[in-house]
Each structure stands twice: as C-alpha cells, then as structure tokens.
Coordinates of C-alpha atoms in Angstrom, one line a residue:
Chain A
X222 CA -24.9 -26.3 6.3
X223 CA -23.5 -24.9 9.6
X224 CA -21.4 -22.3 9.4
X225 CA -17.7 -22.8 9.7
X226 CA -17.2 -19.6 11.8
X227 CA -19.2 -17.4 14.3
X228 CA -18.3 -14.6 16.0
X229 CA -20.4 -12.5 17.7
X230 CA -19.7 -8.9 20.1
X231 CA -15.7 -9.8 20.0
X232 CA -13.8 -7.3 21.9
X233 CA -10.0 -7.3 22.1
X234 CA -8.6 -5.2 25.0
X235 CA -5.4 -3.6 25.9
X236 CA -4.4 -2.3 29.2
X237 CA -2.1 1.2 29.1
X238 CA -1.3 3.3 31.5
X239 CA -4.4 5.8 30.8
X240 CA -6.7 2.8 31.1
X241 CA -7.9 0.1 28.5
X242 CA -7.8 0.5 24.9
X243 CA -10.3 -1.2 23.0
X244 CA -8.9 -2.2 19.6
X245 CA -11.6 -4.4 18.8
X246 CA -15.0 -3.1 19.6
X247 CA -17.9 -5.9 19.3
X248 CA -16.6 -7.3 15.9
X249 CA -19.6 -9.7 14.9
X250 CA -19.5 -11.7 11.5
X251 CA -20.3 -15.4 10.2
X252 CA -18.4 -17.3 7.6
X253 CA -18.7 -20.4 5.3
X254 CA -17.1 -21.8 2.7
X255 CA -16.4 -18.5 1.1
X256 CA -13.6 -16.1 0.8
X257 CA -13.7 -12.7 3.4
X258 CA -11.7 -9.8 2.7
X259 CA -11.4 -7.7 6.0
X260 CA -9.6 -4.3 4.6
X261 CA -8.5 -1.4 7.0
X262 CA -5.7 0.6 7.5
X263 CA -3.4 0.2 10.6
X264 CA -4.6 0.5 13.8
X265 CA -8.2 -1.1 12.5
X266 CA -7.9 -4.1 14.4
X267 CA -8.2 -6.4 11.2
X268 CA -4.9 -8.2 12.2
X269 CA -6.2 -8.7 15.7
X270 CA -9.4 -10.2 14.2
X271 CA -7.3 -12.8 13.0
X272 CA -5.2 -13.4 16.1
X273 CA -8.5 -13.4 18.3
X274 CA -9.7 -16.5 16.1
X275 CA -6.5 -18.6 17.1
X276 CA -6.4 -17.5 20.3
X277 CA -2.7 -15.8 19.5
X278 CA -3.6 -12.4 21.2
X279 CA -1.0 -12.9 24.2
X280 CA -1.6 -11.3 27.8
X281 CA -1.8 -8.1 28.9
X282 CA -4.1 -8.5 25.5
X283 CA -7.9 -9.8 27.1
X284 CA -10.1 -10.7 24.0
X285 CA -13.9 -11.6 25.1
X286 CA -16.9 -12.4 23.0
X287 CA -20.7 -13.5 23.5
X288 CA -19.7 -16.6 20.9
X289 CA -16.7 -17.8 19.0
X290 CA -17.1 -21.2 17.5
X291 CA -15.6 -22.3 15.1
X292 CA -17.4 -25.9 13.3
X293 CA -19.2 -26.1 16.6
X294 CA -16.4 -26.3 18.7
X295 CA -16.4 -23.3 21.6
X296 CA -13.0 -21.5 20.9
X297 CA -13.6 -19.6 23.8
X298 CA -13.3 -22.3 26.5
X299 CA -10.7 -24.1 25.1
X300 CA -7.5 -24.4 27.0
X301 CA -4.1 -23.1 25.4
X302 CA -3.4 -27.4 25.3
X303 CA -6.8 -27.9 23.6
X304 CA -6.0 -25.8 20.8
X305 CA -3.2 -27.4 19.5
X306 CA -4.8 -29.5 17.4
X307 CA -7.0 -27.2 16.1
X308 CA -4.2 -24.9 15.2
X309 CA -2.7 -25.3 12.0
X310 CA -4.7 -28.3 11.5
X311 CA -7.8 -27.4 11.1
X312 CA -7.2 -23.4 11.2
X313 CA -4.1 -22.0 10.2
X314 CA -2.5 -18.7 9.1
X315 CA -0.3 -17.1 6.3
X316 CA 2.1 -14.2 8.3
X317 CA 2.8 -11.2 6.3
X318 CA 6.8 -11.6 6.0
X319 CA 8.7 -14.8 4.9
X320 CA 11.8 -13.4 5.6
X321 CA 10.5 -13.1 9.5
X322 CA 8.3 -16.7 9.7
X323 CA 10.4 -19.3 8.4
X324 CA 12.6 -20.9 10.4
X325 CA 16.2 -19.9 9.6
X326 CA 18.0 -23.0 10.7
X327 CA 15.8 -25.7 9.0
X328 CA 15.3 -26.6 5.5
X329 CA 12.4 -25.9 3.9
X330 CA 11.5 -29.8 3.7
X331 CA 11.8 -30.2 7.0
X332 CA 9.6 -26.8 8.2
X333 CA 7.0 -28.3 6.2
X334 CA 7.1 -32.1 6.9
X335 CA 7.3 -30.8 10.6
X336 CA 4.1 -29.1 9.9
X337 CA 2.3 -32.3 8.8
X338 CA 3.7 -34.2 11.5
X339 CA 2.9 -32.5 14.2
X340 CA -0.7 -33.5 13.7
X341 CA -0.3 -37.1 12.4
X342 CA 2.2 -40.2 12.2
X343 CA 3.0 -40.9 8.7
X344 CA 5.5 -43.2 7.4
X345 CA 9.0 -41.4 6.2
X346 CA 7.9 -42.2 2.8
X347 CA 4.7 -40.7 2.7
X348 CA 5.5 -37.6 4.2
X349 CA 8.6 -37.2 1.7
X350 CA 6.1 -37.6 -1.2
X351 CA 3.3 -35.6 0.3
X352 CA 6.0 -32.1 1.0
X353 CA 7.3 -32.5 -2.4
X354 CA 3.8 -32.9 -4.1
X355 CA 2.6 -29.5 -1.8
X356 CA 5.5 -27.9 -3.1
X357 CA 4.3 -28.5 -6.7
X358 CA 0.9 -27.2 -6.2
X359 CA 2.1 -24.0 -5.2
X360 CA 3.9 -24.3 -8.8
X361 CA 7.6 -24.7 -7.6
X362 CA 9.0 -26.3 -10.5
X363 CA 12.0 -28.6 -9.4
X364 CA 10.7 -29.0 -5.6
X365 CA 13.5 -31.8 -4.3
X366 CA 16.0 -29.4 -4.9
X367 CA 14.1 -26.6 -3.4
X368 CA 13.0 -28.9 -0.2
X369 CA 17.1 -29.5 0.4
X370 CA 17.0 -25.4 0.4
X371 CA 17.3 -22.8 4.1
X372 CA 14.6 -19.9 3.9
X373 CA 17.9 -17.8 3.4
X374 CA 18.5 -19.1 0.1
X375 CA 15.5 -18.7 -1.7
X376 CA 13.8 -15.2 -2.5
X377 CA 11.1 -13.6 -1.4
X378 CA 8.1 -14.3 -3.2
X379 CA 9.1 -18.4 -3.2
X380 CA 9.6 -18.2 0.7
X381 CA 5.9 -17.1 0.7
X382 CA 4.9 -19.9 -1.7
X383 CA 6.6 -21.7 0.9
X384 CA 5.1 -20.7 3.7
X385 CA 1.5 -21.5 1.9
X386 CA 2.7 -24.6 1.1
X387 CA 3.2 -25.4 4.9
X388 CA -0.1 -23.9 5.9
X389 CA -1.7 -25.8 3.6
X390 CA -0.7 -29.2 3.7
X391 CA -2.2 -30.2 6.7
X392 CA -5.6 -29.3 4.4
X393 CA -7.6 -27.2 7.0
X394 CA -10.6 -26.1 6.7
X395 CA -10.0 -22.1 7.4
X396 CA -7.2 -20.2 6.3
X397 CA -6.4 -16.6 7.2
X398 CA -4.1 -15.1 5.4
X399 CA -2.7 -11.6 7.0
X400 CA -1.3 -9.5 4.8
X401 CA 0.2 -12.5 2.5
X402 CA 1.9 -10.4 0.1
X403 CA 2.3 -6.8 1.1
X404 CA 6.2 -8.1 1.2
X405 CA 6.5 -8.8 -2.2
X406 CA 6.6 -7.4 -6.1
X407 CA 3.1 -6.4 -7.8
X408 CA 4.1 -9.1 -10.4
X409 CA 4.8 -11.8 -8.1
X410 CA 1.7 -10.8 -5.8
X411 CA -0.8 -11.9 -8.4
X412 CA 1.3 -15.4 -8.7
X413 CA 1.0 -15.9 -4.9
X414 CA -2.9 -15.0 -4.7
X415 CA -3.9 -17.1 -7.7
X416 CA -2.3 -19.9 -5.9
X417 CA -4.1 -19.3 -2.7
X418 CA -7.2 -19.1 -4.5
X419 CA -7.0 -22.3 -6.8
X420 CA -6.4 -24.3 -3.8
X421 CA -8.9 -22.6 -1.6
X422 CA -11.3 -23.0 -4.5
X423 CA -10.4 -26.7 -4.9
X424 CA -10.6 -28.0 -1.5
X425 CA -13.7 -25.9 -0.3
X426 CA -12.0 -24.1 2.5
X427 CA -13.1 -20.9 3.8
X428 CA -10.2 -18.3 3.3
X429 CA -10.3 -15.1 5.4
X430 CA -7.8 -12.9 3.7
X431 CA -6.8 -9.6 5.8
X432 CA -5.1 -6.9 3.6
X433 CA -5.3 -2.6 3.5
X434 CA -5.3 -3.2 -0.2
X435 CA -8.6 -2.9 -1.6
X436 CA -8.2 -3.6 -4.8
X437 CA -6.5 -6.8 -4.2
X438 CA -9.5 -7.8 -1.5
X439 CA -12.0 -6.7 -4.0
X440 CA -10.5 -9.0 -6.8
X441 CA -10.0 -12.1 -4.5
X442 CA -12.9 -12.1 -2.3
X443 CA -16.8 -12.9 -1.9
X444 CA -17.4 -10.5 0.9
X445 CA -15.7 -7.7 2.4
X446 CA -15.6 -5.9 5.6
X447 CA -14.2 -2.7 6.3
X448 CA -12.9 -1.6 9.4
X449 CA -12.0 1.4 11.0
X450 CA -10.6 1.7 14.7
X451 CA -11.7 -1.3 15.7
X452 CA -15.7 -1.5 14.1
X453 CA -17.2 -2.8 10.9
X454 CA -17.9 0.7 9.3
X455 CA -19.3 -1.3 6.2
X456 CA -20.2 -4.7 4.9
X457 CA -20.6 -5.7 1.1
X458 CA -20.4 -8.0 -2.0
X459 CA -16.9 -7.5 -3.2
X460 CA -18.1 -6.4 -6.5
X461 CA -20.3 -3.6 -5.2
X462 CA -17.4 -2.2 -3.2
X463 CA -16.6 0.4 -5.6
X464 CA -20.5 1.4 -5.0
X465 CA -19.6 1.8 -1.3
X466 CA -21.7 4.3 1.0
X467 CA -19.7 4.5 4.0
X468 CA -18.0 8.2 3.9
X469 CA -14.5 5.9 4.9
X470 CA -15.4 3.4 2.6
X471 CA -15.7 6.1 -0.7
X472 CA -12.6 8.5 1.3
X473 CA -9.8 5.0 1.3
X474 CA -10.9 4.4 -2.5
X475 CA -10.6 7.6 -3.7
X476 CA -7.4 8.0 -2.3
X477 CA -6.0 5.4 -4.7
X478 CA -4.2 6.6 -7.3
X479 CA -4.6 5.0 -10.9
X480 CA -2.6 3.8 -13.6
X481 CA -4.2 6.8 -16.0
X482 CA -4.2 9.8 -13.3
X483 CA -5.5 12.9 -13.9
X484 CA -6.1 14.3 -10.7
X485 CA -3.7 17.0 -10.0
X486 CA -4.4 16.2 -6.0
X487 CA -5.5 13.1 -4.2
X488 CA -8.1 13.6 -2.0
X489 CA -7.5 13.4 1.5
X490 CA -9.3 11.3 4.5
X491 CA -11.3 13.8 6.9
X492 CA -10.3 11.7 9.9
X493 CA -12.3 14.2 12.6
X494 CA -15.7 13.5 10.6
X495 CA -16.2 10.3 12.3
X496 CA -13.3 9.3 14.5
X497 CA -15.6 9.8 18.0
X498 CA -19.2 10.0 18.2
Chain B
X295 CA 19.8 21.7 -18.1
X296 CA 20.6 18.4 -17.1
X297 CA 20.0 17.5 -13.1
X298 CA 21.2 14.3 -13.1
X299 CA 23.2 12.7 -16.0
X300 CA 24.2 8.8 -15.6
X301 CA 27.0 7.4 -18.3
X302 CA 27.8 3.8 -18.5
X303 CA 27.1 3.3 -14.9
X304 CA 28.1 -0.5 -13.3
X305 CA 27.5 -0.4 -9.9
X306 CA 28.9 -3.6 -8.1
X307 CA 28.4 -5.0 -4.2
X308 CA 31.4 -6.7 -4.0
X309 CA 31.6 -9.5 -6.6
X310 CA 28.5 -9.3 -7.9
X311 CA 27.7 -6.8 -11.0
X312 CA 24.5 -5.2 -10.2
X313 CA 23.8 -3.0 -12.7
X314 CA 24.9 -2.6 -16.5
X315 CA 26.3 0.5 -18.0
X316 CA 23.3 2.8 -17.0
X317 CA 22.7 5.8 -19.0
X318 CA 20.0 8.8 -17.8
X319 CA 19.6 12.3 -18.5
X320 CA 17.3 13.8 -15.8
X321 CA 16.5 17.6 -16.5
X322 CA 16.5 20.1 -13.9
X323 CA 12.8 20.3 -12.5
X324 CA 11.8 16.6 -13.7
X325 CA 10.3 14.4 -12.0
X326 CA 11.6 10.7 -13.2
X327 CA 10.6 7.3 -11.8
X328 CA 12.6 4.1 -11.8
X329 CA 10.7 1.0 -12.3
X330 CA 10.9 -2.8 -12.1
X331 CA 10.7 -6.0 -9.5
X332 CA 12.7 -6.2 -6.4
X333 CA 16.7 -7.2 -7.4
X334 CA 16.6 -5.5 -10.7
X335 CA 18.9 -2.9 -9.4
X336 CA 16.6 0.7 -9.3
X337 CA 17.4 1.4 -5.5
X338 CA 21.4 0.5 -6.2
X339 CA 21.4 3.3 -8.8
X340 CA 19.8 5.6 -6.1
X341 CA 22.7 4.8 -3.8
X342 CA 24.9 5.1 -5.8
X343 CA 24.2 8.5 -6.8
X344 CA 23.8 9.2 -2.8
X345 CA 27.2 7.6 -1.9
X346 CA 26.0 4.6 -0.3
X347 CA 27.0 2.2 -3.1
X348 CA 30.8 3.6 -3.9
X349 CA 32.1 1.0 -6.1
X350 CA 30.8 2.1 -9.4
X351 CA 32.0 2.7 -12.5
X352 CA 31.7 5.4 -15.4
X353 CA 30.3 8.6 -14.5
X354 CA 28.4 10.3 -11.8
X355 CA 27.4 14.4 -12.9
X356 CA 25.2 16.1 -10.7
X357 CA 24.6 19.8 -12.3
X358 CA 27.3 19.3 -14.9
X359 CA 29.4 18.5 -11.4
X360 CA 31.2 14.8 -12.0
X361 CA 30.6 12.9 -8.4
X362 CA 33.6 11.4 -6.3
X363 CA 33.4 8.1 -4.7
X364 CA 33.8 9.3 -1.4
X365 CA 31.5 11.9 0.7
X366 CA 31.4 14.9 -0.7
X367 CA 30.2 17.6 1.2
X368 CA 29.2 20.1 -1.5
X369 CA 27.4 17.2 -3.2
X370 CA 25.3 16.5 -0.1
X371 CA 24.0 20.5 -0.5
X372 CA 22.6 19.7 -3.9
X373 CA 21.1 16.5 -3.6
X374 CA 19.4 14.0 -0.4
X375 CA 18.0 11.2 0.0
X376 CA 14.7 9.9 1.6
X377 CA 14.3 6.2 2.4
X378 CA 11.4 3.8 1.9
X379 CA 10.9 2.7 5.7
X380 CA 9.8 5.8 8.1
X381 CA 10.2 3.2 10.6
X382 CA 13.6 2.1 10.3
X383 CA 15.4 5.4 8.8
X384 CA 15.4 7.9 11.7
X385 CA 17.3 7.1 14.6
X386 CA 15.1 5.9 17.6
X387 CA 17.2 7.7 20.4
X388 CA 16.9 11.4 19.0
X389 CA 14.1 13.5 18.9
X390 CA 13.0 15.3 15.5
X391 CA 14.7 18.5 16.8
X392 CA 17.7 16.7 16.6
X393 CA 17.5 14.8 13.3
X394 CA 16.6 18.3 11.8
X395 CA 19.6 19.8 13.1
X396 CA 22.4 17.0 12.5
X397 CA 23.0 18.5 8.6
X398 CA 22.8 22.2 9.8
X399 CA 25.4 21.5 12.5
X400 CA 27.7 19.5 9.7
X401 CA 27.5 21.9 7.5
X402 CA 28.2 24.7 10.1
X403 CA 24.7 27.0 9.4
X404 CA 23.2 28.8 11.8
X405 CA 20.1 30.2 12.3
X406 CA 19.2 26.8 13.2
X407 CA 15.5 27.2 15.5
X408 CA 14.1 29.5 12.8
X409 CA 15.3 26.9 9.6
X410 CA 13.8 23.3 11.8
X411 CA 10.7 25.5 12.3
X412 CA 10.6 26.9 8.3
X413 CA 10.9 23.3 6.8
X414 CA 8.6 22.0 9.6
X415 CA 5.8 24.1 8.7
X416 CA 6.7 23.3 4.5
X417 CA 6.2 19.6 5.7
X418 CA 3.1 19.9 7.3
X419 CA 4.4 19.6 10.7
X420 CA 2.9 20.9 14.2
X421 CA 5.5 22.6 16.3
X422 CA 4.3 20.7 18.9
X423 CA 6.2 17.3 17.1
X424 CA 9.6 19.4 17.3
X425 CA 10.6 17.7 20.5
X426 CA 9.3 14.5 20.2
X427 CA 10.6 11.1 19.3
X428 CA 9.9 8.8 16.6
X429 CA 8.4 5.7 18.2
X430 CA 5.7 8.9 19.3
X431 CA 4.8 9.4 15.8
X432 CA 2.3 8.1 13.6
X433 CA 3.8 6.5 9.7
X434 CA 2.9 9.2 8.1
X435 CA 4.9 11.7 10.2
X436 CA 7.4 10.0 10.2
X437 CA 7.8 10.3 6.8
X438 CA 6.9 13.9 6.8
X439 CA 9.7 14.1 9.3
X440 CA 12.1 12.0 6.7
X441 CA 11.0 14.4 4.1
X442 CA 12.0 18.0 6.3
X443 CA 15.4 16.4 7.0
X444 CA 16.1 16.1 3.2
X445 CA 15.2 19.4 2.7
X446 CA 17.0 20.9 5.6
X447 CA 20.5 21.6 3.7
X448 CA 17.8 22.8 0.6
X449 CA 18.7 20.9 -2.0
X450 CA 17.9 21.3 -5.6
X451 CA 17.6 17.2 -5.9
X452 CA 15.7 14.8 -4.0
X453 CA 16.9 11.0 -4.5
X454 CA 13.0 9.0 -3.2
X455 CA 13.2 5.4 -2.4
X456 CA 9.5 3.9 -2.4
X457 CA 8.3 7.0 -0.5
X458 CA 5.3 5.6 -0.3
X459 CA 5.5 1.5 -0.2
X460 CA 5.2 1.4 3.5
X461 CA 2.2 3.5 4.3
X462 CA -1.4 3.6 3.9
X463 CA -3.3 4.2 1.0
X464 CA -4.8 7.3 2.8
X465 CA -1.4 8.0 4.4
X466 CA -0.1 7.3 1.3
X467 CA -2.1 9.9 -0.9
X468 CA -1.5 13.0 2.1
X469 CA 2.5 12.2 1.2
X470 CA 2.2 11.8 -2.3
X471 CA 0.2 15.0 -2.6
X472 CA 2.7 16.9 0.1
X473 CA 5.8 16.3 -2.4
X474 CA 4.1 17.0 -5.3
X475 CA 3.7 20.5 -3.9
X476 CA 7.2 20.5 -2.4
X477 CA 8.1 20.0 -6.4
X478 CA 6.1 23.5 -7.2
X479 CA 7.0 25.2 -4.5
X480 CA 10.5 24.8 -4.2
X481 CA 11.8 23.7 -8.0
X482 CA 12.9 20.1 -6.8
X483 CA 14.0 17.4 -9.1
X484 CA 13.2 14.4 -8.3
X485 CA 14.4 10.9 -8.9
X486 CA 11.9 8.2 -7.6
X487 CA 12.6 4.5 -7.6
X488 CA 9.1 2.5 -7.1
X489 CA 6.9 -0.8 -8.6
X490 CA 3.9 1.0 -8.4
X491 CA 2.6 2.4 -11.9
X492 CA 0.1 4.6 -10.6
X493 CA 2.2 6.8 -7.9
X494 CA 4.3 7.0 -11.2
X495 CA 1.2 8.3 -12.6
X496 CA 0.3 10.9 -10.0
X497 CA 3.8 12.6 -9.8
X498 CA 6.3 11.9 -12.5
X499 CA 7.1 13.2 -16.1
X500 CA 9.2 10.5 -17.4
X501 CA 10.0 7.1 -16.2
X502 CA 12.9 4.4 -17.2
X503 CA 12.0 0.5 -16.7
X504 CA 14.6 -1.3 -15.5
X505 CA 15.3 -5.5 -15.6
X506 CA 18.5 -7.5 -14.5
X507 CA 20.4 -4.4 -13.6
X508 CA 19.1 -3.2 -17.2
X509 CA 17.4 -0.2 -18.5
X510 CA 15.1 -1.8 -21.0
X511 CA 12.5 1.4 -21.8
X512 CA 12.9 5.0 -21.5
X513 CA 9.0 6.5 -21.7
X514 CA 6.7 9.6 -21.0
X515 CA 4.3 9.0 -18.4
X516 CA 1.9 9.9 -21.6
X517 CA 2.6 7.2 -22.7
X518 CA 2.0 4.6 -19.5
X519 CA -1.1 6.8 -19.3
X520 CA -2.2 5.5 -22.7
X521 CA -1.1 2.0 -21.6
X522 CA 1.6 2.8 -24.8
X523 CA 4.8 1.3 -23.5
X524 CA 7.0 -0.6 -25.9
X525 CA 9.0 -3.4 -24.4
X526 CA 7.0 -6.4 -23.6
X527 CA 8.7 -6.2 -19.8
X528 CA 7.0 -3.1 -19.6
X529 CA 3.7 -4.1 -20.9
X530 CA 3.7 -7.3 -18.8
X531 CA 4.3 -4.6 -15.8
X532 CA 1.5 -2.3 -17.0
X533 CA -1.1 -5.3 -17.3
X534 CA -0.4 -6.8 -14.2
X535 CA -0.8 -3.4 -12.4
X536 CA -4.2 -2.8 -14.8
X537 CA -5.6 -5.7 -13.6
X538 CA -5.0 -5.3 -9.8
X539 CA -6.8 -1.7 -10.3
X540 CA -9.7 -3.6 -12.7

C-alpha cells in the first residue's frame, strides 16, 4: 500500500530583520495508517510541521520541500483554491484551545453540519441525523440538546469533544491533532484521547498527534519523533522511548517528575551541549 | 505555628456559591498543595486569601492575623501571589525593572537598585534581563521574573497558582527545582493549587483534594507516594495520573 503521507527535506522559513530563521530544517518522514507522535518543546517546529502539511503556514512564512504528497496528490503545487477540498475533507486538524476555535456566534449543530456541508449536498434530514450521531460517538450523552448549545455554554473538555466531532465527520483520511488537550483536566484528557483513538482505530485513518507531553505521545502512538529546534533529533517505536539514546531524548524524560518522587532535584536540560554544531 | 488557618470559608462570585465552608491549617514552613479538576474551586480559595475574591465568608488568619475584605497593606508584606500564566500576568508595557520596583515604591522602601538586583540574582536572573521587556523573554523567565516580584516585599507566604501548568517539561523542572530552593533558603510557606500529582510529589508535604467547591481528603504526600489515598475521588485522581506516567 502507498503511503498516505511523504515528506521529504521540508524547510519552513521566516524572514526577521537579522535575516531568515529556519524553524524547520529538512524535516523528512512517511506515514500510513498509523498513529505519529511528534513531541518537542516550543520553539521545535512540531506545530509548524502540521501547518506545513495543510498549507496553513501564512506569508512572510516560505515552507519548501523536495516532496509533499499526500495519497499521491502533490500538496506542493496545489493552489490555495485546490486545497479546499482537500482540507478538512480529506485532512483536517484538532487546534489546541476550544475556547479559541469554535465559533462563538453559531451553535454547535450548525459549526458541525457546516463542516459536512461544505464538502457535500446532503438532504436537511441527513445531515440533522449524521451531527447528532457524530455527537454520540464522541460519547455526548443527550446530543440534541447539546447541538441547540453556543461554544459559550458548554465547558471545556465537551467543546473539545466538539471540535473532534466536527473534524471528524467529514471522515478523512489524516488527522493531526495539535496539542488536543493541553487545555484541559488530567481526568478529562484521557476521555478525549480514548475517543480520538477508538475512532482513529475504527475507520483506519492515520492520526498524527503533536504534543510536548511524552507520556501522553508514548501511550497513544505507534511511532514517535522528537524534535528539537527545528530537526528530528530521534526516531523510535513508542514503546522503546523510555530506552531513548538521544542526550535530549533521555534530558526531556528525566525531567519529568513522578507520582512517587524521590529526587530531591530534577535534573536540568544542558541546552549548550547541542544547540549549534 | 499555623501559616495559614482557613475556618468555614464560602467564597461566592456573585450568585453563585463556589466553595463550601473550607477548613485548613497550613503550618509555618509547609509546603501544601490544593488538588482537583478545573471548577472545583482550588484557585478561588487562593484568591480569596490574596484579596482577589472579597466576598467570602468565615475566617481568613494569616499568622494568627484575621484578614479584612479589603486590601490590606500589611497583609500584602506577609503573603504574595504568583499566577499560572507568565504570559498573561506581567504587564506588557513595563520593563522587569519596573514590575520589580512597583511593590517597593507602594510600600515606600528604599534601597531599591540593590533589592531588584538581590532578588534577581535569588531567581536565577542575569542583570542583563533588568531592563528588558517581557514579550523579550523566554516562558521560563518570565516566570522567574513572576517569581522575584513575589518575593520583592519578602514575604513569609507564597500563594502558587499552577506555577508550572504553562511551561515545558524541561522549563518546568528548572522552576520547580528554583522554588524548592527558594523554600530552603528563605523559610517560605507555600500554598500550591495544581492537577498534577507528581509536581505535588516533587515539592509538597501535605496536600488537600478538593471537589464541587469541597474538601474531600486531607493527606501526606506519604501517602500519594504510596498511592494510599482514601476517598475514591482521590484514587480515581491518583490512577488516572498513574496511568498517564505508565
């Protein structure tokens, strides 16, 4: 089988006043139909990643690569008008912060019929039936009074469930999800990834899932990458990441803290050891 | 002695009763974490021990010292506050120098260059970031930044609100570690609202769990250590934050 994504040598540029800043530097990796976890902390470019795959990284921002296809298709050529329906439909993307995504002045019905029908004509009916099962899947548990709901009006970690819901039920083929829950409770976290995850799981998709948690990315992915300004300092089995070799690799893990700490000091990240070669 | 002593608090916004009739005895030197999901009313109780939340009810003592509703100058010697977002809690338009020296010039000290340039250094601060502005500052020094402001007036009692929740791990760990020492060095109490179990873990003594504007368990961190919390609201916490960690 082909592989859903390819992305070879991608670079994403910005201009500032003491020249270009390079906060992608040749970013190469493939994907199936499997769940990547791309960990960093800020400033690693794993956010940009994402962006660069929709084609969302606006001017001054220059992102250029020796491939980027995406099911065969040539993401690179493709004109801001030939994306649409590729965006969302077949790709589409979980934002960090409900509170910030939704649309404040629709209900949550409409926000996510809108997103089914803006890549199909569908009876009323249909689309009615098809919001309110969505909002099911991602276990709302009375969803036609939810869908009557503004974002305003519902709390966080349901806004996000929300939010899944409407990238979702298009059914595309690739989902990255950015950060999905670093906005809400430990306890409601683990409700929001299980749900990602059951529905990744159950219609095949490939799920890139962006995140400067590692223990989350470690329990909810395939295959990781770790980046650090802007490179793949590491690649592994998800599994093996707590056998990690990369000195930033071991340095971000150890710097955890754990539920049964006895560690009177947290060790530190030597940042000058390999910031600039 | 008792730091911070809480009896029957009910804090409300308005018409809504946010938390019911809170009771904590924090001793002088501890270092005690509130616990539980966003809305269960831990950063209210923070607030309204700084003054930010002043329609409460029942009673307020700092250092045997009963708090007014109002600001209270005195009271602002003895205890501060830090908030969880370095990003949104220093004012954009003044430079460190100047958030430093706000309290010192409020409370009419002097001495001011030699006291930024004390609690700078106890902060882990270059000189160099004295006369800069936020937006030219990384997360973490910002918060090192909020940090020094708390301690400018020297307080004996540092109110923390999710010091932590809006950095990196790494960033996260250098913070962590800086007010643990700040504890040593400089006798602090401190009284840390957070969800996460295992910054409890690192740097508290005791730690209440709250639910619904509730406390519903009063434990050692012994015992979270030993995964030995009693309530099942406490437990389910625990497991779920087990599990994350595998």
């Amino acid at each position: 089988m082909n592989p859903l994504l390819e992305i070879e040598n991608l670079r994403v540029t910005f201009p500032t006043p003491r020249g270009d800043l390079e906060v992608v530097r040749g970013l190469s990796f493939t994907l199936g139909r499997e769940r990547l976890g791309i960990v960093g902390e800020s400033g690693s470019g794993k956010s940009m990643t994402g962006r660069s795959i929709l084609k969302l990284v606006r001017a001054p921002g220059r992102v250029t690569a020796d491939k980027l296809t995406f099911d065969g298709i040539d993401l690179l050529t493709r004109s801001e008008r030939q994306m649409r329906p590729i965006r969302g439909a077949r790709i589409s993307m979980v934002m960090q912060d409900p509170k910030f995504s939704l649309n404040p002045v629709m209900t949550i019905g409409e926000q996510i019929a809108e997103a089914l029908l803006t890549h199909q004509r569908l009876p009323r009916r249909e689309v009615n039936n098809r919001v309110l099962t969505m909002l099911e899947s991602v276990r709302i548990a009375d969803p036609e009074r939810v869908a009557k709901l503004y974002p305003h009006e519902v709390s966080g970690g349901m806004g996000q469930r929300v939010m899944i819901a409407m990238m979702l039920i298009p059914e595309p083929d690739l989902l990255i999800a950015d950060e999905p829950t670093s906005a809400l409770d430990v306890s409601v976290q683990a409700q929001v990834l299980d749900i990602i995850d059951e529905l990744v799981k159950r219609k095949g998709m490939g799920l890139i899932f962006i995140s400067h948690d590692l223990n989350l990315v470690s329990s909810y992915c395939d295959r990781i990458l770790v980046m650090n300004t802007g490179e793949v300092v590491e690649e592994c089995k998800a599994g093996e990441l707590m056998n990690a070799k990369h000195p930033y690799t071991r340095g971000l893990i150890a710097s955890i803290p754990r539920l049964d700490e006895t560690r009177t000091e947290l060790p530190v990240l030597d940042r000058s050891a390999w910031a600039k070669k | 002695m008792t730091a911070i002593s809480l009896k029957n608090l009910d804090i409300f916004y308005g018409e809504a009763h946010i938390t019911h009739d809170v009771n904590l005895e924090i001793a002088d030197g501890e270092s005690f974490a509130l616990v539980g999901e966003s809305g269960s009313g831990k950063s209210t109780v923070l607030k309204a021990i700084a003054g930010l939340a002043p329609e409460w009810t029942g009673e307020i003592n700092v250092f045997g010292k009963p708090r007014s509703h109002g600001i209270d100058r005195a009271f602002s010697r003895q205890c501060q506050m830090v908030f969880q977002d370095p990003y949104g809690s220093l004012h954009p338009r003044k430079t460190v120098d100047a958030t430093l020296g706000e309290a010192l010039t409020i409370h009419g000290i002097g001495d001011r260059s030699a006291r930024i340039e004390e609690v700078m250094s106890s902060v882990g601060l270059d000189r160099k970031f004295r006369f800069r502005f936020p937006h030219q500052l990384s997360g973490g020094q910002r918060q090192r930044v909020a940090i020094a402001r708390a301690l400018m007036l020297k307080p004996k009692v540092l109110l923390l609100d999710e010091p932590t929740s809006a950095l990196d791990v790494s960033v996260q760990a250098e913070i962590l570690n800086l007010l643990k020492r700040l504890r040593q060095e400089q006798n602090l109490t401190f009284l840390m609202v957070t969800h996460n179990l295992p910054v409890v873990s690192f740097l508290c003594d005791r730690l209440a769990v709250m639910r619904q504007g509730r406390i519903v368990e009063v434990a050692d961190v012994a015992d979270l250590k030993r995964g030995d919390l009693k309530d099942p609201y406490s437990r389910e916490l625990m497991h779920i934050s087990a599990a994350h960690a595998n």
